[in-house]
């Protein structure tokens, strides 16, 4: 009986002072994502798998109250005139909320939890996300100041990989990070973190990724990390990569390295500049050195499935990709686990001599 009473007190405290049933989920380190479909239906992602929880809100108003507790301290509001809001919890977790009339079943909340202890490269290798050889190659790419684009679908682990790679940036360099919602956790001492801001209730005060990227170029960065290119800022990112900010990195949504190049091309066209397709492709070829493809599989695992070098355009103005590493799927285990292995293709990157010049590899090494 005392256990039930203690639990009742805890739930009432969470309801009044915290975020209701979400409070318990936020405190569970094994949960990476919380998805409120409606007040009666709450899913979580735990160890790569989506599970339905037994938790629920008392009613729509209870769920709305939790959302307001999140957004009000940040100067945001959510109501019928502004039914969609993006926000961030104090621990850095990213929140998206949408309410009726847009959300038909009731208030809907999605929380991408902020990792308290960021993953490191050895952990990714032990989890099978990439091979030891791939890890060493990517580390050398960062130290050798190669510009990289991490491509992948939603929830595939792009930001996590970007954060892991950023740990290889030397401590003496000035880094500027630009994100919609600050997620990157860099340990270097000289980091400037910029975060985009939506327009206020009067329709003013908006600062986009592109605005911040243009401003970052005046801040004397050695490297620029953009959380995600999703619009015209792609052309500014390419120009930054090609004008003294080598070793910069960003992510984009695409399902393969080839699609990533097409998406970057499309995003550049959204910049509103009078550039030909050929000019954009030449800019991509001269700016982006490596595409890293990140994939989330049906068993919940996340793996690097391709690392490819971007080559110059051919006679037909098409960009060329030279795959260096790839993931070969070998089958599916009885319990649904994806089986496969990472392999080297045998292709020698064109910048191997630069690695040797930087002292990253000896003349007799391949990768």
Coordinates of C-alpha atoms in Angstrom, one line a residue, residues 10-27 34 36 39 42 55-58 61-73 88-91 93-95 109 111 113:
X10 CA 5.2 11.1 -7.4
X11 CA 2.7 11.2 -10.2
X12 CA 0.8 14.1 -8.6
X13 CA 4.1 16.0 -8.1
X14 CA 5.0 15.4 -11.8
X15 CA 1.6 16.6 -12.8
X16 CA 1.7 19.8 -10.8
X17 CA 5.4 20.7 -11.0
X18 CA 6.8 18.6 -13.8
X19 CA 5.7 17.4 -17.2
X20 CA 3.2 14.8 -16.1
X21 CA 3.9 11.3 -17.4
X22 CA 6.7 12.6 -19.6
X23 CA 8.8 13.3 -16.4
X24 CA 9.4 9.7 -15.8
X25 CA 10.4 9.0 -19.4
X26 CA 12.8 12.0 -19.4
X27 CA 14.6 10.6 -16.4
X34 CA 9.5 10.2 -26.6
X36 CA 3.0 11.4 -27.6
X39 CA -3.0 12.1 -24.5
X42 CA 2.7 7.5 -25.6
X55 CA 1.6 5.9 -19.4
X56 CA -1.0 8.5 -20.4
X57 CA -2.2 12.0 -19.6
X58 CA -5.4 12.6 -17.7
X61 CA -5.8 19.9 -21.0
X62 CA -3.3 18.0 -19.0
X63 CA -1.2 17.4 -22.1
X64 CA -1.6 21.1 -23.2
X65 CA -0.4 22.2 -19.7
X66 CA 2.8 20.1 -20.0
X67 CA 3.5 21.7 -23.4
X68 CA 3.0 25.2 -22.0
X69 CA 5.4 24.5 -19.1
X70 CA 8.0 23.7 -21.8
X71 CA 7.5 26.7 -24.1
X72 CA 6.4 29.5 -21.8
X73 CA 9.9 30.0 -20.1
X88 CA 14.3 22.9 -26.1
X89 CA 14.3 21.6 -22.5
X90 CA 16.8 22.8 -20.0
X91 CA 18.9 19.7 -20.5
X93 CA 16.4 17.8 -25.3
X94 CA 14.6 19.0 -28.5
X95 CA 10.8 19.3 -28.4
X109 CA 4.5 15.9 -28.7
X111 CA 11.0 14.8 -27.7
X113 CA 16.4 13.4 -25.8

